[in-house]
Short mmCIF file of C-alpha atoms in Angstrom, two decimals:
data_model
loop_
_atom_site.label_atom_id
_atom_site.label_comp_id
_atom_site.label_asym_id
_atom_site.label_seq_id
_atom_site.Cartn_x
_atom_site.Cartn_y
_atom_site.Cartn_z
CA MET A 1 200.83 89.18 68.93
CA LYS A 2 198.89 86.17 67.67
CA ASN A 3 195.83 87.45 69.42
CA LEU A 4 196.14 90.77 67.57
CA ILE A 5 196.43 88.99 64.22
CA THR A 6 193.43 86.75 64.98
CA SER A 7 191.42 89.77 66.16
CA ILE A 8 192.13 91.74 62.94
CA ALA A 9 191.08 88.68 60.84
CA CYS A 10 187.88 88.36 62.78
CA VAL A 11 187.07 92.07 62.35
CA VAL A 12 187.61 91.74 58.56
CA ILE A 13 185.26 88.72 58.43
CA LEU A 14 182.62 90.51 60.52
CA LEU A 15 182.82 93.65 58.38
CA VAL A 16 181.67 91.51 55.41
CA PHE A 17 178.40 90.84 57.27
CA VAL A 18 177.87 94.50 58.07
CA LEU A 19 178.42 95.43 54.43
CA GLN A 20 176.14 92.63 53.33
CA PHE A 21 173.35 94.03 55.55
CA ALA A 22 173.79 97.50 53.95
CA THR A 23 173.72 95.83 50.50
CA ASN A 24 170.45 94.08 51.39
CA GLN A 25 168.95 97.35 52.53
CA ILE A 26 169.95 99.09 49.25
CA THR A 27 168.57 96.23 47.20
CA HIS A 28 165.31 96.30 49.11
CA ASN A 29 164.94 100.06 48.56
CA HIS A 30 165.64 99.65 44.89
CA LEU A 31 163.01 96.87 44.57
CA THR A 32 160.48 98.97 46.51
CA THR A 33 161.05 101.80 44.00
CA VAL A 34 160.70 99.40 41.07
CA ASP A 35 157.43 98.16 42.50
CA LYS A 36 156.16 101.75 42.67
CA SER A 37 157.20 102.31 39.05
CA VAL A 38 155.52 99.07 37.91
CA ASN A 39 152.39 100.15 39.75
CA ALA A 40 152.34 103.45 37.87
CA PHE A 41 152.88 101.52 34.66
CA LYS A 42 149.97 99.26 35.47
CA GLU A 43 147.65 102.23 36.12
CA VAL A 44 148.44 103.66 32.66
CA ALA A 45 147.86 100.21 31.18
CA LYS A 46 144.47 100.06 32.92
CA GLN A 47 143.42 103.28 31.25
CA GLU A 48 144.67 102.36 27.82
CA GLY A 49 143.30 98.82 27.97
CA TYR A 50 146.71 97.24 27.04
CA ILE A 51 150.46 97.69 27.45
CA SER A 52 151.56 100.15 24.78
CA ASP A 53 155.11 100.22 23.40
CA GLU A 54 155.56 103.77 24.71
CA ASN A 55 154.46 102.77 28.24
CA SER A 56 156.68 99.69 28.14
CA SER A 57 159.65 101.73 26.93
CA GLU A 58 159.26 104.33 29.74
CA LEU A 59 159.15 101.56 32.31
CA LYS A 60 162.33 100.03 30.95
CA ASP A 61 164.09 103.33 31.12
CA GLU A 62 162.90 103.93 34.69
CA ILE A 63 163.93 100.43 35.91
CA ALA A 64 167.30 100.69 34.19
CA ARG A 65 167.88 104.05 35.94
CA ILE A 66 166.83 102.65 39.34
CA LEU A 67 168.82 99.41 39.20
CA GLY A 68 171.76 100.79 37.17
CA CYS A 69 171.49 97.95 34.71
CA ASN A 70 171.37 97.65 30.93
CA ARG A 71 167.93 98.50 29.47
CA ASP A 72 168.17 95.53 27.12
CA LYS A 73 168.20 93.09 30.05
CA ILE A 74 164.77 94.11 31.17
CA ILE A 75 161.95 92.04 29.62
CA ILE A 76 158.32 93.20 29.57
CA SER A 77 155.73 90.84 28.13
CA SER A 78 152.01 91.50 28.38
CA THR A 79 148.62 91.63 26.75
CA ASP A 80 149.24 93.49 23.47
CA ILE A 81 145.62 93.88 22.26
CA LYS A 82 143.14 96.33 23.76
CA VAL A 83 140.67 94.75 26.10
CA ILE A 84 137.46 96.41 27.25
CA ARG A 85 136.49 97.35 30.76
CA GLY A 86 136.37 94.42 33.09
CA LYS A 87 138.75 92.13 31.19
CA LYS A 88 142.14 91.16 32.54
CA ILE A 89 145.46 92.59 31.40
CA HIS A 90 148.36 90.24 32.14
CA TYR A 91 151.84 91.67 32.44
CA ILE A 92 155.27 90.21 33.30
CA VAL A 93 158.23 92.35 34.12
CA GLU A 94 161.62 90.58 34.46
CA MET A 95 164.78 92.49 35.51
CA PRO A 96 168.27 91.37 36.56
CA LEU A 97 169.59 91.84 40.06
CA GLU A 98 173.40 92.01 40.06
CA ASP A 99 175.97 92.05 42.86
CA LEU A 100 173.54 90.76 45.46
CA ILE A 101 176.40 89.48 47.65
CA ILE A 102 179.09 91.95 48.61
CA GLY A 103 182.59 90.48 48.74
CA ALA A 104 181.56 87.40 46.75
CA GLU A 105 185.14 86.78 45.72
CA PHE A 106 186.27 86.95 49.38
CA LEU A 107 183.58 84.41 50.32
CA ASN A 108 184.43 82.21 47.25
CA ILE A 109 181.06 82.79 45.66
CA SER A 110 180.88 82.99 41.88
CA LYS A 111 179.46 85.95 40.03
CA ASP A 112 176.59 83.80 38.78
CA GLU A 113 175.55 82.87 42.32
CA SER A 114 175.60 86.60 43.24
CA GLU A 115 173.04 87.46 40.54
CA GLY A 116 169.39 86.86 40.33
CA LYS A 117 166.16 87.89 38.60
CA TYR A 118 163.25 89.88 39.96
CA ILE A 119 160.04 88.94 38.26
CA ILE A 120 156.69 90.65 38.68
CA ASP A 121 153.92 88.53 37.18
CA ASN A 122 150.51 90.10 37.75
CA TYR A 123 147.09 90.92 36.37
CA THR A 124 145.07 94.12 36.39
CA THR A 125 141.49 94.83 35.25
CA SER A 126 141.08 97.09 32.25
CA GLU A 127 139.20 100.31 32.57
CA TYR A 128 139.26 101.04 28.85
CA LEU A 129 135.91 102.09 27.37
CA ASP A 130 135.72 101.41 23.62
CA ARG A 131 133.84 104.45 22.35
CA SER A 132 134.18 103.63 18.67
#
């Protein structure tokens, strides 16, 4: 009987690792999708020569939808003046990652330790031609 109880406890503990692996895969897929959205955002910024408020707002909406987080927690900072072709556009996109560890309470891990931030800090070269 004690072997049965011990076996059940071991299976429960091992299931946490299986669930964590699945959570890691889901997080990875979400971040890959976010990277693709940020890349599309960057391409629009290259054409416009800067990060417009409309482009920034669309990216925030997209990231919030992908990650299932509050839009207000996403921070986008960037070059806010138009730069001509060949100049650099700097952009930083910060977003929260929540519930990174499944069963955190079971493993005695606090909610703060189960959260993180994903930051994309990058440059792109402007393709904007000032025709005025």
